[in-house]
Amino acid sequence: MRPFAYSRPRDAAAAVAEVSADPEACYLAGGTNLVDHLRLGITRPGLLVDLRDLLDDGVEEMPGGGLRIGAATPNSDLAAHPLVRRRHPMLSAALLSGASGQLRNAASTGGNLLQRTRCAYFRDTAAPCNKREPGTGCSALEGHGRHNAVLGASRHCVAVHPSDMAVALTALDARVRVLGPGGERVVPLPGLHRLPGDEPHRDTVLEHGDLITAVELPDPPRGRRSAYRKVRDRASYAFALVSVAAALEVADGRVRGVRLALGGLAHAPWRARRAEEALTGAPATADAFREAARAELADARTGPENAFKPALAVATVTAVLRDLAARGDR
């Protein structure tokens, strides 16, 4: 392991100034992703700036409605919070489907959004990887491809985003508050995470030194039901082959409103805009849900090992929306 310096600034602004001034510096929050990368030699910072005592770690109601989630809030606390469970059960379910209880206790909300891919070639320093070392190539293109992206990928990277929480937040129209060298700004979801294009090493639109301080959630419309479903190779501690975050409003047998995001299919949480547009005003039936999902997956590009993903995604979207529609007003 490369020796590195360690700093505990007095506040968030000081942390931003310190990291912005040093291109080899990075933030440390829960460490559940970063520490792994330090051990593997994927990340070799010259300075770690500790955030654990600098950021808010709670959930509170905002004056104009909605919830504000401090970036340091542990995933376990967020999943269990009464306001989150009551207003956004999709988010609670997504958090509980990811990792182990021990990891959820340590992982922070801000860090969860920024976790990097679990692609085996990214984590293997002996394998070429454009995300780890730009310009070296993408080993996953010709290697093991079961988990590879089928939407929005490029010849430079076919890795998928690993976060369950980020998929739910994308469906919930969350907003991320970011503090940078130039002050504070708001980044919407979707909009934080990037597709790979020809810069797969850039996971988000954030610049060096930018710090997530909070996540904000609008109140859900009255009558909206939501759910999160994750399909994976084993029942626990596995990343999604396909995941679906869905929120649905039905009136007089027709879809009045729908929010849909997909995980396990792309370099970023995938907001299913095409399916949402097709479903708005359509009958709330399994046939309509299936056709909308097929339209969303029409541009999927697969390889021999992940050719099952589009059909699996269509079936999962259909099942989740059908179950939500069947709940009625309960």
PDB file of N, CA, C and O in Angstrom, residues 234-295:
ATOM      1  N   ARG A 234     -28.121 -15.003  -6.328  1.00  0.00           N
ATOM      2  CA  ARG A 234     -28.400 -15.640  -5.049  1.00  0.00           C
ATOM      3  C   ARG A 234     -29.177 -14.652  -4.185  1.00  0.00           C
ATOM      4  O   ARG A 234     -29.238 -13.460  -4.470  1.00  0.00           O
ATOM      5  N   ALA A 235     -29.754 -15.137  -3.117  1.00  0.00           N
ATOM      6  CA  ALA A 235     -30.729 -14.338  -2.366  1.00  0.00           C
ATOM      7  C   ALA A 235     -30.113 -13.209  -1.554  1.00  0.00           C
ATOM      8  O   ALA A 235     -30.816 -12.279  -1.169  1.00  0.00           O
ATOM      9  N   SER A 236     -28.829 -13.268  -1.264  1.00  0.00           N
ATOM     10  CA  SER A 236     -28.235 -12.216  -0.444  1.00  0.00           C
ATOM     11  C   SER A 236     -26.809 -11.922  -0.890  1.00  0.00           C
ATOM     12  O   SER A 236     -26.132 -12.765  -1.482  1.00  0.00           O
ATOM     13  N   TYR A 237     -26.388 -10.681  -0.608  1.00  0.00           N
ATOM     14  CA  TYR A 237     -25.009 -10.233  -0.857  1.00  0.00           C
ATOM     15  C   TYR A 237     -24.579 -10.417  -2.310  1.00  0.00           C
ATOM     16  O   TYR A 237     -23.455 -10.803  -2.594  1.00  0.00           O
ATOM     17  N   ALA A 238     -25.494 -10.170  -3.231  1.00  0.00           N
ATOM     18  CA  ALA A 238     -25.168 -10.262  -4.657  1.00  0.00           C
ATOM     19  C   ALA A 238     -25.679  -9.011  -5.351  1.00  0.00           C
ATOM     20  O   ALA A 238     -26.692  -8.427  -4.958  1.00  0.00           O
ATOM     21  N   PHE A 239     -24.970  -8.600  -6.402  1.00  0.00           N
ATOM     22  CA  PHE A 239     -25.387  -7.428  -7.153  1.00  0.00           C
ATOM     23  C   PHE A 239     -26.469  -7.803  -8.152  1.00  0.00           C
ATOM     24  O   PHE A 239     -26.606  -8.964  -8.547  1.00  0.00           O
ATOM     25  N   ALA A 240     -27.235  -6.816  -8.563  1.00  0.00           N
ATOM     26  CA  ALA A 240     -28.412  -7.069  -9.398  1.00  0.00           C
ATOM     27  C   ALA A 240     -28.036  -7.490 -10.807  1.00  0.00           C
ATOM     28  O   ALA A 240     -27.160  -6.891 -11.433  1.00  0.00           O
ATOM     29  N   LEU A 241     -28.700  -8.524 -11.314  1.00  0.00           N
ATOM     30  CA  LEU A 241     -28.730  -8.773 -12.744  1.00  0.00           C
ATOM     31  C   LEU A 241     -29.697  -7.779 -13.382  1.00  0.00           C
ATOM     32  O   LEU A 241     -29.410  -7.182 -14.409  1.00  0.00           O
ATOM     33  N   VAL A 242     -30.830  -7.605 -12.733  1.00  0.00           N
ATOM     34  CA  VAL A 242     -31.829  -6.601 -13.098  1.00  0.00           C
ATOM     35  C   VAL A 242     -32.504  -6.139 -11.822  1.00  0.00           C
ATOM     36  O   VAL A 242     -32.804  -6.954 -10.952  1.00  0.00           O
ATOM     37  N   SER A 243     -32.716  -4.846 -11.685  1.00  0.00           N
ATOM     38  CA  SER A 243     -33.541  -4.356 -10.587  1.00  0.00           C
ATOM     39  C   SER A 243     -34.514  -3.324 -11.126  1.00  0.00           C
ATOM     40  O   SER A 243     -34.244  -2.667 -12.147  1.00  0.00           O
ATOM     41  N   VAL A 244     -35.652  -3.192 -10.443  1.00  0.00           N
ATOM     42  CA  VAL A 244     -36.716  -2.292 -10.886  1.00  0.00           C
ATOM     43  C   VAL A 244     -37.200  -1.480  -9.697  1.00  0.00           C
ATOM     44  O   VAL A 244     -37.594  -2.040  -8.667  1.00  0.00           O
ATOM     45  N   ALA A 245     -37.150  -0.162  -9.829  1.00  0.00           N
ATOM     46  CA  ALA A 245     -37.758   0.753  -8.866  1.00  0.00           C
ATOM     47  C   ALA A 245     -38.948   1.390  -9.560  1.00  0.00           C
ATOM     48  O   ALA A 245     -38.780   2.042 -10.606  1.00  0.00           O
ATOM     49  N   ALA A 246     -40.128   1.200  -9.016  1.00  0.00           N
ATOM     50  CA  ALA A 246     -41.336   1.661  -9.695  1.00  0.00           C
ATOM     51  C   ALA A 246     -42.271   2.351  -8.722  1.00  0.00           C
ATOM     52  O   ALA A 246     -42.424   1.921  -7.574  1.00  0.00           O
ATOM     53  N   ALA A 247     -42.895   3.429  -9.208  1.00  0.00           N
ATOM     54  CA  ALA A 247     -43.951   4.123  -8.468  1.00  0.00           C
ATOM     55  C   ALA A 247     -45.109   4.313  -9.421  1.00  0.00           C
ATOM     56  O   ALA A 247     -44.913   4.725 -10.577  1.00  0.00           O
ATOM     57  N   LEU A 248     -46.326   4.026  -8.964  1.00  0.00           N
ATOM     58  CA  LEU A 248     -47.474   3.977  -9.865  1.00  0.00           C
ATOM     59  C   LEU A 248     -48.692   4.630  -9.230  1.00  0.00           C
ATOM     60  O   LEU A 248     -48.982   4.413  -8.047  1.00  0.00           O
ATOM     61  N   GLU A 249     -49.397   5.425 -10.034  1.00  0.00           N
ATOM     62  CA  GLU A 249     -50.700   5.978  -9.650  1.00  0.00           C
ATOM     63  C   GLU A 249     -51.722   5.507 -10.675  1.00  0.00           C
ATOM     64  O   GLU A 249     -51.514   5.656 -11.875  1.00  0.00           O
ATOM     65  N   VAL A 250     -52.831   4.966 -10.181  1.00  0.00           N
ATOM     66  CA  VAL A 250     -53.880   4.452 -11.058  1.00  0.00           C
ATOM     67  C   VAL A 250     -55.202   5.110 -10.690  1.00  0.00           C
ATOM     68  O   VAL A 250     -55.542   5.223  -9.501  1.00  0.00           O
ATOM     69  N   ALA A 251     -55.954   5.540 -11.696  1.00  0.00           N
ATOM     70  CA  ALA A 251     -57.276   6.118 -11.491  1.00  0.00           C
ATOM     71  C   ALA A 251     -58.211   5.597 -12.569  1.00  0.00           C
ATOM     72  O   ALA A 251     -57.880   5.670 -13.765  1.00  0.00           O
ATOM     73  N   ASP A 252     -59.350   5.041 -12.161  1.00  0.00           N
ATOM     74  CA  ASP A 252     -60.347   4.517 -13.097  1.00  0.00           C
ATOM     75  C   ASP A 252     -59.751   3.519 -14.074  1.00  0.00           C
ATOM     76  O   ASP A 252     -60.085   3.506 -15.276  1.00  0.00           O
ATOM     77  N   GLY A 253     -58.848   2.700 -13.567  1.00  0.00           N
ATOM     78  CA  GLY A 253     -58.275   1.633 -14.378  1.00  0.00           C
ATOM     79  C   GLY A 253     -57.200   2.064 -15.342  1.00  0.00           C
ATOM     80  O   GLY A 253     -56.730   1.251 -16.151  1.00  0.00           O
ATOM     81  N   ARG A 254     -56.779   3.339 -15.272  1.00  0.00           N
ATOM     82  CA  ARG A 254     -55.729   3.820 -16.171  1.00  0.00           C
ATOM     83  C   ARG A 254     -54.564   4.399 -15.370  1.00  0.00           C
ATOM     84  O   ARG A 254     -54.732   4.814 -14.221  1.00  0.00           O
ATOM     85  N   VAL A 255     -53.399   4.413 -16.000  1.00  0.00           N
ATOM     86  CA  VAL A 255     -52.192   4.922 -15.346  1.00  0.00           C
ATOM     87  C   VAL A 255     -52.242   6.452 -15.351  1.00  0.00           C
ATOM     88  O   VAL A 255     -52.227   7.079 -16.411  1.00  0.00           O
ATOM     89  N   ARG A 256     -52.323   7.030 -14.157  1.00  0.00           N
ATOM     90  CA  ARG A 256     -52.321   8.484 -14.049  1.00  0.00           C
ATOM     91  C   ARG A 256     -50.888   9.017 -13.960  1.00  0.00           C
ATOM     92  O   ARG A 256     -50.586  10.119 -14.395  1.00  0.00           O
ATOM     93  N   GLY A 257     -50.006   8.253 -13.367  1.00  0.00           N
ATOM     94  CA  GLY A 257     -48.617   8.656 -13.236  1.00  0.00           C
ATOM     95  C   GLY A 257     -47.742   7.447 -12.980  1.00  0.00           C
ATOM     96  O   GLY A 257     -48.173   6.487 -12.340  1.00  0.00           O
ATOM     97  N   VAL A 258     -46.503   7.470 -13.487  1.00  0.00           N
ATOM     98  CA  VAL A 258     -45.585   6.349 -13.280  1.00  0.00           C
ATOM     99  C   VAL A 258     -44.157   6.874 -13.270  1.00  0.00           C
ATOM    100  O   VAL A 258     -43.812   7.788 -14.017  1.00  0.00           O
ATOM    101  N   ARG A 259     -43.361   6.314 -12.386  1.00  0.00           N
ATOM    102  CA  ARG A 259     -41.929   6.581 -12.334  1.00  0.00           C
ATOM    103  C   ARG A 259     -41.228   5.232 -12.337  1.00  0.00           C
ATOM    104  O   ARG A 259     -41.584   4.348 -11.548  1.00  0.00           O
ATOM    105  N   LEU A 260     -40.243   5.080 -13.209  1.00  0.00           N
ATOM    106  CA  LEU A 260     -39.624   3.778 -13.399  1.00  0.00           C
ATOM    107  C   LEU A 260     -38.131   3.935 -13.632  1.00  0.00           C
ATOM    108  O   LEU A 260     -37.706   4.693 -14.500  1.00  0.00           O
ATOM    109  N   ALA A 261     -37.325   3.229 -12.838  1.00  0.00           N
ATOM    110  CA  ALA A 261     -35.872   3.222 -13.019  1.00  0.00           C
ATOM    111  C   ALA A 261     -35.383   1.782 -12.942  1.00  0.00           C
ATOM    112  O   ALA A 261     -35.925   0.972 -12.180  1.00  0.00           O
ATOM    113  N   LEU A 262     -34.333   1.500 -13.710  1.00  0.00           N
ATOM    114  CA  LEU A 262     -33.814   0.139 -13.818  1.00  0.00           C
ATOM    115  C   LEU A 262     -32.357   0.091 -13.392  1.00  0.00           C
ATOM    116  O   LEU A 262     -31.584   1.003 -13.681  1.00  0.00           O
ATOM    117  N   GLY A 263     -31.986  -0.982 -12.717  1.00  0.00           N
ATOM    118  CA  GLY A 263     -30.611  -1.206 -12.308  1.00  0.00           C
ATOM    119  C   GLY A 263     -30.064  -2.478 -12.925  1.00  0.00           C
ATOM    120  O   GLY A 263     -30.808  -3.320 -13.421  1.00  0.00           O
ATOM    121  N   GLY A 264     -28.731  -2.614 -12.911  1.00  0.00           N
ATOM    122  CA  GLY A 264     -28.089  -3.806 -13.440  1.00  0.00           C
ATOM    123  C   GLY A 264     -28.006  -3.852 -14.953  1.00  0.00           C
ATOM    124  O   GLY A 264     -27.546  -4.843 -15.517  1.00  0.00           O
ATOM    125  N   LEU A 265     -28.429  -2.764 -15.627  1.00  0.00           N
ATOM    126  CA  LEU A 265     -28.488  -2.776 -17.087  1.00  0.00           C
ATOM    127  C   LEU A 265     -27.578  -1.760 -17.743  1.00  0.00           C
ATOM    128  O   LEU A 265     -27.333  -1.847 -18.945  1.00  0.00           O
ATOM    129  N   ALA A 266     -27.081  -0.794 -16.979  1.00  0.00           N
ATOM    130  CA  ALA A 266     -26.332   0.309 -17.587  1.00  0.00           C
ATOM    131  C   ALA A 266     -25.265   0.820 -16.632  1.00  0.00           C
ATOM    132  O   ALA A 266     -25.238   0.483 -15.438  1.00  0.00           O
ATOM    133  N   HIS A 267     -24.411   1.678 -17.156  1.00  0.00           N
ATOM    134  CA  HIS A 267     -23.328   2.309 -16.408  1.00  0.00           C
ATOM    135  C   HIS A 267     -23.859   3.251 -15.336  1.00  0.00           C
ATOM    136  O   HIS A 267     -23.144   3.623 -14.404  1.00  0.00           O
ATOM    137  N   ALA A 268     -25.132   3.652 -15.463  1.00  0.00           N
ATOM    138  CA  ALA A 268     -25.804   4.531 -14.516  1.00  0.00           C
ATOM    139  C   ALA A 268     -27.195   3.981 -14.258  1.00  0.00           C
ATOM    140  O   ALA A 268     -27.722   3.207 -15.076  1.00  0.00           O
ATOM    141  N   PRO A 269     -27.825   4.335 -13.141  1.00  0.00           N
ATOM    142  CA  PRO A 269     -29.236   3.978 -12.974  1.00  0.00           C
ATOM    143  C   PRO A 269     -30.025   4.481 -14.185  1.00  0.00           C
ATOM    144  O   PRO A 269     -29.878   5.632 -14.594  1.00  0.00           O
ATOM    145  N   TRP A 270     -30.860   3.620 -14.758  1.00  0.00           N
ATOM    146  CA  TRP A 270     -31.494   3.914 -16.040  1.00  0.00           C
ATOM    147  C   TRP A 270     -32.944   4.346 -15.822  1.00  0.00           C
ATOM    148  O   TRP A 270     -33.792   3.542 -15.472  1.00  0.00           O
ATOM    149  N   ARG A 271     -33.219   5.630 -16.030  1.00  0.00           N
ATOM    150  CA  ARG A 271     -34.593   6.118 -15.940  1.00  0.00           C
ATOM    151  C   ARG A 271     -35.331   5.731 -17.228  1.00  0.00           C
ATOM    152  O   ARG A 271     -34.913   6.107 -18.332  1.00  0.00           O
ATOM    153  N   ALA A 272     -36.419   4.996 -17.082  1.00  0.00           N
ATOM    154  CA  ALA A 272     -37.125   4.425 -18.231  1.00  0.00           C
ATOM    155  C   ALA A 272     -38.143   5.425 -18.770  1.00  0.00           C
ATOM    156  O   ALA A 272     -39.358   5.237 -18.668  1.00  0.00           O
ATOM    157  N   ARG A 273     -37.670   6.486 -19.382  1.00  0.00           N
ATOM    158  CA  ARG A 273     -38.540   7.550 -19.876  1.00  0.00           C
ATOM    159  C   ARG A 273     -39.470   7.059 -20.976  1.00  0.00           C
ATOM    160  O   ARG A 273     -40.640   7.472 -21.049  1.00  0.00           O
ATOM    161  N   ARG A 274     -38.958   6.217 -21.868  1.00  0.00           N
ATOM    162  CA  ARG A 274     -39.785   5.726 -22.967  1.00  0.00           C
ATOM    163  C   ARG A 274     -40.970   4.929 -22.434  1.00  0.00           C
ATOM    164  O   ARG A 274     -42.106   5.096 -22.898  1.00  0.00           O
ATOM    165  N   ALA A 275     -40.715   4.080 -21.452  1.00  0.00           N
ATOM    166  CA  ALA A 275     -41.798   3.286 -20.854  1.00  0.00           C
ATOM    167  C   ALA A 275     -42.774   4.183 -20.098  1.00  0.00           C
ATOM    168  O   ALA A 275     -43.995   3.975 -20.157  1.00  0.00           O
ATOM    169  N   GLU A 276     -42.265   5.167 -19.380  1.00  0.00           N
ATOM    170  CA  GLU A 276     -43.144   6.080 -18.645  1.00  0.00           C
ATOM    171  C   GLU A 276     -44.087   6.815 -19.595  1.00  0.00           C
ATOM    172  O   GLU A 276     -45.291   6.950 -19.329  1.00  0.00           O
ATOM    173  N   GLU A 277     -43.553   7.290 -20.714  1.00  0.00           N
ATOM    174  CA  GLU A 277     -44.367   8.022 -21.681  1.00  0.00           C
ATOM    175  C   GLU A 277     -45.432   7.110 -22.285  1.00  0.00           C
ATOM    176  O   GLU A 277     -46.594   7.514 -22.460  1.00  0.00           O
ATOM    177  N   ALA A 278     -45.049   5.875 -22.596  1.00  0.00           N
ATOM    178  CA  ALA A 278     -46.001   4.944 -23.198  1.00  0.00           C
ATOM    179  C   ALA A 278     -47.127   4.575 -22.233  1.00  0.00           C
ATOM    180  O   ALA A 278     -48.266   4.336 -22.661  1.00  0.00           O
ATOM    181  N   LEU A 279     -46.832   4.545 -20.939  1.00  0.00           N
ATOM    182  CA  LEU A 279     -47.817   4.087 -19.957  1.00  0.00           C
ATOM    183  C   LEU A 279     -48.750   5.191 -19.475  1.00  0.00           C
ATOM    184  O   LEU A 279     -49.873   4.895 -19.045  1.00  0.00           O
ATOM    185  N   THR A 280     -48.325   6.433 -19.514  1.00  0.00           N
ATOM    186  CA  THR A 280     -49.153   7.511 -18.984  1.00  0.00           C
ATOM    187  C   THR A 280     -50.458   7.604 -19.776  1.00  0.00           C
ATOM    188  O   THR A 280     -50.462   7.832 -20.989  1.00  0.00           O
ATOM    189  N   GLY A 281     -51.564   7.386 -19.082  1.00  0.00           N
ATOM    190  CA  GLY A 281     -52.884   7.388 -19.706  1.00  0.00           C
ATOM    191  C   GLY A 281     -53.309   6.045 -20.261  1.00  0.00           C
ATOM    192  O   GLY A 281     -54.456   5.886 -20.705  1.00  0.00           O
ATOM    193  N   ALA A 282     -52.410   5.059 -20.250  1.00  0.00           N
ATOM    194  CA  ALA A 282     -52.727   3.742 -20.793  1.00  0.00           C
ATOM    195  C   ALA A 282     -53.476   2.898 -19.769  1.00  0.00           C
ATOM    196  O   ALA A 282     -53.461   3.191 -18.573  1.00  0.00           O
ATOM    197  N   PRO A 283     -54.143   1.833 -20.218  1.00  0.00           N
ATOM    198  CA  PRO A 283     -54.799   0.933 -19.259  1.00  0.00           C
ATOM    199  C   PRO A 283     -53.767   0.319 -18.309  1.00  0.00           C
ATOM    200  O   PRO A 283     -52.653  -0.014 -18.732  1.00  0.00           O
ATOM    201  N   ALA A 284     -54.123   0.173 -17.056  1.00  0.00           N
ATOM    202  CA  ALA A 284     -53.218  -0.410 -16.057  1.00  0.00           C
ATOM    203  C   ALA A 284     -53.326  -1.924 -16.109  1.00  0.00           C
ATOM    204  O   ALA A 284     -53.838  -2.578 -15.193  1.00  0.00           O
ATOM    205  N   THR A 285     -52.841  -2.495 -17.216  1.00  0.00           N
ATOM    206  CA  THR A 285     -52.928  -3.933 -17.426  1.00  0.00           C
ATOM    207  C   THR A 285     -51.548  -4.517 -17.659  1.00  0.00           C
ATOM    208  O   THR A 285     -50.615  -3.809 -18.050  1.00  0.00           O
ATOM    209  N   ALA A 286     -51.451  -5.819 -17.449  1.00  0.00           N
ATOM    210  CA  ALA A 286     -50.173  -6.498 -17.654  1.00  0.00           C
ATOM    211  C   ALA A 286     -49.706  -6.359 -19.101  1.00  0.00           C
ATOM    212  O   ALA A 286     -48.502  -6.207 -19.364  1.00  0.00           O
ATOM    213  N   ASP A 287     -50.632  -6.403 -20.046  1.00  0.00           N
ATOM    214  CA  ASP A 287     -50.250  -6.271 -21.459  1.00  0.00           C
ATOM    215  C   ASP A 287     -49.624  -4.903 -21.733  1.00  0.00           C
ATOM    216  O   ASP A 287     -48.614  -4.797 -22.444  1.00  0.00           O
ATOM    217  N   ALA A 288     -50.234  -3.844 -21.177  1.00  0.00           N
ATOM    218  CA  ALA A 288     -49.685  -2.507 -21.379  1.00  0.00           C
ATOM    219  C   ALA A 288     -48.328  -2.360 -20.714  1.00  0.00           C
ATOM    220  O   ALA A 288     -47.409  -1.754 -21.286  1.00  0.00           O
ATOM    221  N   PHE A 289     -48.179  -2.915 -19.531  1.00  0.00           N
ATOM    222  CA  PHE A 289     -46.899  -2.848 -18.824  1.00  0.00           C
ATOM    223  C   PHE A 289     -45.819  -3.575 -19.618  1.00  0.00           C
ATOM    224  O   PHE A 289     -44.688  -3.089 -19.751  1.00  0.00           O
ATOM    225  N   ARG A 290     -46.184  -4.728 -20.167  1.00  0.00           N
ATOM    226  CA  ARG A 290     -45.202  -5.532 -20.915  1.00  0.00           C
ATOM    227  C   ARG A 290     -44.760  -4.817 -22.186  1.00  0.00           C
ATOM    228  O   ARG A 290     -43.564  -4.775 -22.510  1.00  0.00           O
ATOM    229  N   GLU A 291     -45.697  -4.235 -22.915  1.00  0.00           N
ATOM    230  CA  GLU A 291     -45.346  -3.549 -24.154  1.00  0.00           C
ATOM    231  C   GLU A 291     -44.485  -2.317 -23.895  1.00  0.00           C
ATOM    232  O   GLU A 291     -43.562  -2.016 -24.660  1.00  0.00           O
ATOM    233  N   ALA A 292     -44.793  -1.598 -22.827  1.00  0.00           N
ATOM    234  CA  ALA A 292     -43.975  -0.426 -22.478  1.00  0.00           C
ATOM    235  C   ALA A 292     -42.554  -0.841 -22.112  1.00  0.00           C
ATOM    236  O   ALA A 292     -41.578  -0.184 -22.495  1.00  0.00           O
ATOM    237  N   ALA A 293     -42.419  -1.941 -21.371  1.00  0.00           N
ATOM    238  CA  ALA A 293     -41.094  -2.431 -20.995  1.00  0.00           C
ATOM    239  C   ALA A 293     -40.320  -2.892 -22.228  1.00  0.00           C
ATOM    240  O   ALA A 293     -39.112  -2.647 -22.351  1.00  0.00           O
ATOM    241  N   ARG A 294     -41.003  -3.536 -23.149  1.00  0.00           N
ATOM    242  CA  ARG A 294     -40.337  -3.967 -24.381  1.00  0.00           C
ATOM    243  C   ARG A 294     -39.844  -2.769 -25.182  1.00  0.00           C
ATOM    244  O   ARG A 294     -38.746  -2.802 -25.765  1.00  0.00           O
ATOM    245  N   ALA A 295     -40.642  -1.716 -25.217  1.00  0.00           N
ATOM    246  CA  ALA A 295     -40.217  -0.504 -25.929  1.00  0.00           C
ATOM    247  C   ALA A 295     -38.966   0.082 -25.291  1.00  0.00           C
ATOM    248  O   ALA A 295     -38.057   0.556 -25.997  1.00  0.00           O
TER     249      ALA A 295
END
